[in-house]
Amino acid sequence: MLNKKIAILGAGPSGLAQIRAFEAARLAGKKNLPEIICYEKQADLGGMWNYTWRTGLDKNGEPVHGSMYRYLWSNGPKECLEFADYTFDEHFGRAIPSYPPRAVLKDYIMGRIDEEAVSKYIRFECPVRWVEYDKESELFTVTVMNHKTGQQETDTFDYVVVATGHFSTPNMPYFKGLENFPGRVLHAHDFRDALEFKDKDVLMIGSSYSAEDIASQCYKYGAKSITISYRSQPIGYEWPEGIEERPLVTHFEGNTAHFSDGTSKAYDGVMMCTGYLFHFPFLPDDLRLQTHNCLYPEHLYKGIVFQQNPKLIYLGMHDQYFTFNKLDLQAWYARDIMLGDIELPNAEERLADMKVWQDRHQALDGSDDQNIEFQGDYMLDLLAATDYPEFPIKKQGELFKQWLRDKDEDIMGFRERTYASTITNTMATELPKPWLEIKDDSLESFMSLDFVEVTVD
Amino acid sequence: MLNKKIAILGAGPSGLAQIRAFEAARLAGKKNLPEIICYEKQADLGGMWNYTWRTGLDKNGEPVHGSMYRYLWSNGPKECLEFADYTFDEHFGRAIPSYPPRAVLKDYIMGRIDEEAVSKYIRFECPVRWVEYDKESELFTVTVMNHKTGQQETDTFDYVVVATGHFSTPNMPYFKGLENFPGRVLHAHDFRDALEFKDKDVLMIGSSYSAEDIASQCYKYGAKSITISYRSQPIGYEWPEGIEERPLVTHFEGNTAHFSDGTSKAYDGVMMCTGYLFHFPFLPDDLRLQTHNCLYPEHLYKGIVFQQNPKLIYLGMHDQYFTFNKLDLQAWYARDIMLGDIELPNAEERLADMKVWQDRHQALDGSDDQNIEFQGDYMLDLLAATDYPEFPIKKQGELFKQWLRDKDEDIMGFRERTYASTITNTMATELPKPWLEIKDDSLESFMSLDFVEVTVD
Ligand SMILES: Cc1cc2nc3c(=O)[nH]c(=O)nc-3n(C[C@H](O)[C@H](O)[C@H](O)COP(=O)(O)OP(=O)(O)OC[C@H]3O[C@@H](n4cnc5c(N)ncnc54)[C@H](O)[C@@H]3O)c2cc1C
Ligand SMILES: Cc1cc2nc3c(=O)[nH]c(=O)nc-3n(C[C@H](O)[C@H](O)[C@H](O)COP(=O)(O)OP(=O)(O)OC[C@H]3O[C@@H](n4cnc5c(N)ncnc54)[C@H](O)[C@@H]3O)c2cc1C
Ligand SMILES: NC(=O)c1ccc[n+]([C@@H]2O[C@H](COP(=O)([O-])OP(=O)(O)OC[C@H]3O[C@@H](n4cnc5c(N)ncnc54)[C@H](OP(=O)(O)O)[C@@H]3O)[C@@H](O)[C@H]2O)c1
Ligand SMILES: NC(=O)c1ccc[n+]([C@@H]2O[C@H](COP(=O)([O-])OP(=O)(O)OC[C@H]3O[C@@H](n4cnc5c(N)ncnc54)[C@H](OP(=O)(O)O)[C@@H]3O)[C@@H](O)[C@H]2O)c1
């Protein structure tokens, strides 16, 4: 029998985890591994972590994937996203702080990717154009645009793994009067450099991670004032002077925003931190996941296997506390399904399993503590089934809870806190000065700081 | 025999001209007209003329089509783009100036579109996802995403008319150091409001229509300084103080741009006015036009019929002096081919015809005068073959030449000049004050100005 053929769509942390999972099997001596082709829209690895100065459309005319900006630092402790098969100690050879900037985390993610695997499997600048499934042959046909050659390529596959992320297509609501706002109106997806808003009055709409982090950035880099406008509830931290929260905008008149509490204020710029859409323009209806950002998207058995067509795998579609290590667990599980090492239950059984999780998901009270435990339990479920190295998921969950308390205590200072690795027990080092004072976020600059060893007493 | 079925992709001036052409045939008593479906990505008619405050991706996650900005006025005289079957007099009922703002021209374009035709033919918020051609059945399969229903729709057609424009996908070059520029970097496609650059030092790269017009806008709305950086040659007008031209940027250091003449200057923002890519993500290689912006794109017989598959029509793919009336001529010609009223020569003959035009195109000396005459001759060729109302193309060409002289004389004042309609002989009225002083560009505001009748002596 011929080896199976697998298409991985996207080479971000999820797609790379899928490649790594198969590589791990190969190194473990597994035979008859499938042939893999990974199609990546960008010119390089790393997905969201691959910073780009571009906005809108990229050099090939494709929608820009990157939503990350300059000066972005990890918003959660690195100890909560550590790969179980490749620790921070192994990568950096010394202890570093708990909240590194983007470039440092990217360096870590890239560290475990073998150069050879990259050139063997990944086709860069190849956005997927269209996917079809043929019931008779039981094969997928994948068509990509190879921008390097200017020609399209079409190939057939037994399995398709969709790992294209879901934080790239802005959800951009309209507010009356926006079309006449005499200044910049953008979505967080297009935000790149906080210095653009130095000495400016900026309005952010939305009250989740993006609003919180971009408000903090703009404050750090000298915005005159920042207003965060919330729909459901304020973020609620003790913001420094210069950041305030107001209820939802009702409309704009010229450069003035009116809020639902009757107040108003003039702004230089408006930024929508209103989240992202699930968007798969390359998938026909019968293969397309239709869901929203939550902790247990529908239609996915074990959070990854598409119910209507179980030869279609989706990775990384959950909203997140846990990130890299959760993606690893999904990729290992997906690998074992594709290898036949985990037997796939029939449709009814899969539905029953999904229902159990959906019911639990529905019953959550919305508190972070419950959410974190729920996502941890989901991961434990996956971990039990594969040979991914065991790691203390519950302990990491406790760190997440601590992280939230730390943010509550000091939203501008939480990135100065340190935690111990749950895998190596290495204690993170401290930043030598306050986060607000460290403005160069490059890898070189960060790694040349004099990190301070924490003395536990 | 069943009636033929035609898909029109896009409802901008080109797609609307195609609908109008068939409507004209229907009104003229023509029988057995084809069934038409027009798929439009946006929520409304008008293509490029449909202003949007959005940039990047639209509310459905699709690339924003609009490249027009607030305060955009026609950059050529309206007398050169007048429809021969629907005059400015007929629409406005009185003489108006020669250079109206966008909203006024949009109103004119929309004026001849029948409400009924719109609801009969056009499906809004339906971006085309994928097109295929089946050699056996000789039919195209068109799949669109209907964002109104959330479901995709697939249908088959005898002919496909691609009218999706080619000024929407930015050509965005990279210059060393751009990734560290501490301010906004954008393409003209994403430019919306000149007030964003009030009191700022702005750098524009490129030296064609966008650079020229956006520089003028920014000047008008109070930018501190504007530098236009050219690759081939300066635009060369006598710019007012505050606008200057420099040779090409070599690289950036922080907010400082370095130019190839050794000079440098610090900027607050960088705008690429570097043109657009032909981009048809919904077309497979065998149907996809691969060309660049020029006066006679390759592979198109009579500038519209795709050589490899003559049941595929492309409208509006030329670079332009003439616009709306040229699009009309193309649409009428395309209609008559699809109706069989114009017989399509065989592939070899089509090639020979294309070669004649390509040779003439190659031989052009690059001067505007020759270009204008060339495009005029192309239009005369089309005009001769259909029942589109005759109009004085050469006379309009002479107006274009006058337009260029007027710009040469006064780049900030040319929009105050007036010309007579070549169709109705109506003389345009004058703006009551200088263009630089008229800052509200809305339809209402413009139409309530006290236009001045020109007394010819
Ligand atoms: C602003 C922001 C900040 C974040 N900060 C953090 C953080 O601090 N810590 C953290 O752990 N997580 C963070 N995240 C979450 C981040 O999304 C995940 O860490 C991780 O990148 C998800 O990996 P992924 O591979 O699933 O998706 P992505 O990283 O988004 O990768 C998807 C890949 O698919 C490619 N692709 C897309 N469409 C196509 C196509 N049609 N054809 C081919 N390829 C395609 C993309 O180019 C990309 O490379 C952040 C996210 C955002 C938006
Ligand atoms: C900044 C700017 C200023 C201009 N100013 C002038 C001017 O002053 N005078 C002048 O005469 N001309 C001007 N033009 C030229 C302008 O492009 C033409 O006037 C005219 O709009 C071309 O018509 P079109 O229908 O070919 O393309 P467009 O007007 O671009 O229309 C194409 C249509 O196709 C739709 N579409 C695109 N992709 C899809 C898809 N996948 N599925 C379904 N629908 C799709 C779009 O939404 C759009 O409605 C300007 C152009 C630009 C960029
Ligand atoms: N490393 C970092 O520092 C960093 C920075 C930014 C983002 N991220 C990551 O990026 C991902 C996305 O985060 P996100 O904050 O962009 O999206 P998100 O978590 O999905 O939040 C969307 C926000 O927009 C609001 N919203 C949606 N539609 C709205 C409307 N019509 N009007 C008003 N408000 C509306 C929501 O309000 P309701 O609450 O009312 O629904 C919510 O507050 C997360 O995974 C996050 O971790 C990380
Ligand atoms: N109504 C209006 O007022 C108005 C306003 C704007 C635009 N428009 C229309 O919009 C259309 C597009 O015009 P456009 O000016 O955007 O595009 P364009 O006419 O195609 O011009 C592109 C410009 O970018 C330059 N360029 C391309 N690549 C470059 C690179 N790598 N480095 C430096 N320069 C580079 C070109 O320089 P070279 O000369 O060296 O090739 C050229 O000057 C036209 O039809 C125009 O009529 C109308």
Coordinates of C-alpha atoms and ligand atoms in Angstrom, one line a residue, chain A residues 69 72-75 167 171 173 175 205-211 213 231-232 248 273-276 293 319-320 415, ligand 3:
Chain A
Y69 CA 2.9 44.8 16.7
L72 CA 4.6 43.3 22.0
W73 CA 5.6 41.2 25.0
S74 CA 4.2 37.9 26.1
N75 CA 0.9 38.6 27.9
F167 CA -6.7 35.9 14.8
N171 CA -14.2 41.8 13.3
P173 CA -18.2 46.9 13.7
F175 CA -20.6 53.0 14.5
I205 CA -13.3 49.9 21.4
G206 CA -13.4 46.4 23.0
S207 CA -12.3 45.2 26.5
S208 CA -10.3 42.1 26.0
Y209 CA -6.6 41.2 25.6
S210 CA -6.0 43.4 22.6
A211 CA -7.5 46.5 24.2
D213 CA -2.3 45.3 25.9
R231 CA -19.7 46.7 25.5
S232 CA -20.2 44.2 28.2
L248 CA -19.8 51.8 24.7
C273 CA -10.0 46.0 19.6
T274 CA -13.1 44.0 18.7
G275 CA -11.6 40.5 18.0
Y276 CA -11.5 38.3 15.0
N293 CA -13.9 32.3 19.4
D319 CA -9.7 30.5 22.5
Q320 CA -6.7 30.3 24.7
R415 CA 5.5 41.6 33.6
Ligands
LIG3 N1 0.6 39.0 23.8 C1 -0.3 40.0 24.0 O1 0.0 40.8 24.8 C2 -1.6 40.0 23.3 C3 -2.1 41.2 22.9 C4 -3.3 41.2 22.2 C5 -4.0 40.1 21.9 N2 -3.5 38.9 22.3 C6 -4.3 37.7 21.9 O2 -5.0 37.9 20.8 C7 -6.2 37.1 20.9 C8 -7.5 38.0 20.5 O3 -7.7 38.9 21.6 P1 -8.7 40.2 21.3 O4 -8.7 41.0 22.5 O5 -8.2 40.8 20.0 O6 -10.1 39.5 20.9 P2 -11.2 38.9 21.9 O7 -10.6 38.3 23.1 O8 -12.1 38.0 21.1 O9 -12.1 40.1 22.4 C9 -12.9 40.9 21.6 C10 -13.4 42.1 22.3 O10 -14.2 42.9 21.4 C11 -15.4 43.2 22.0 N3 -16.4 43.4 20.9 C12 -16.7 42.5 19.8 N4 -17.6 43.1 19.0 C13 -17.9 44.3 19.6 C14 -18.8 45.3 19.2 N5 -19.6 45.2 18.1 N6 -18.8 46.4 19.9 C15 -18.1 46.6 21.0 N7 -17.2 45.6 21.4 C16 -17.1 44.5 20.7 C17 -15.8 42.1 22.9 O11 -16.7 42.6 23.8 P3 -17.7 41.6 24.7 O12 -16.9 41.3 25.9 O13 -18.8 42.5 24.9 O14 -18.0 40.5 23.8 C18 -14.4 41.8 23.5 O15 -14.1 42.7 24.5 C19 -6.3 36.5 22.3 O16 -5.9 35.2 22.2 C20 -5.2 37.3 23.0 O17 -4.5 36.5 23.9 C21 -2.4 38.8 23.0

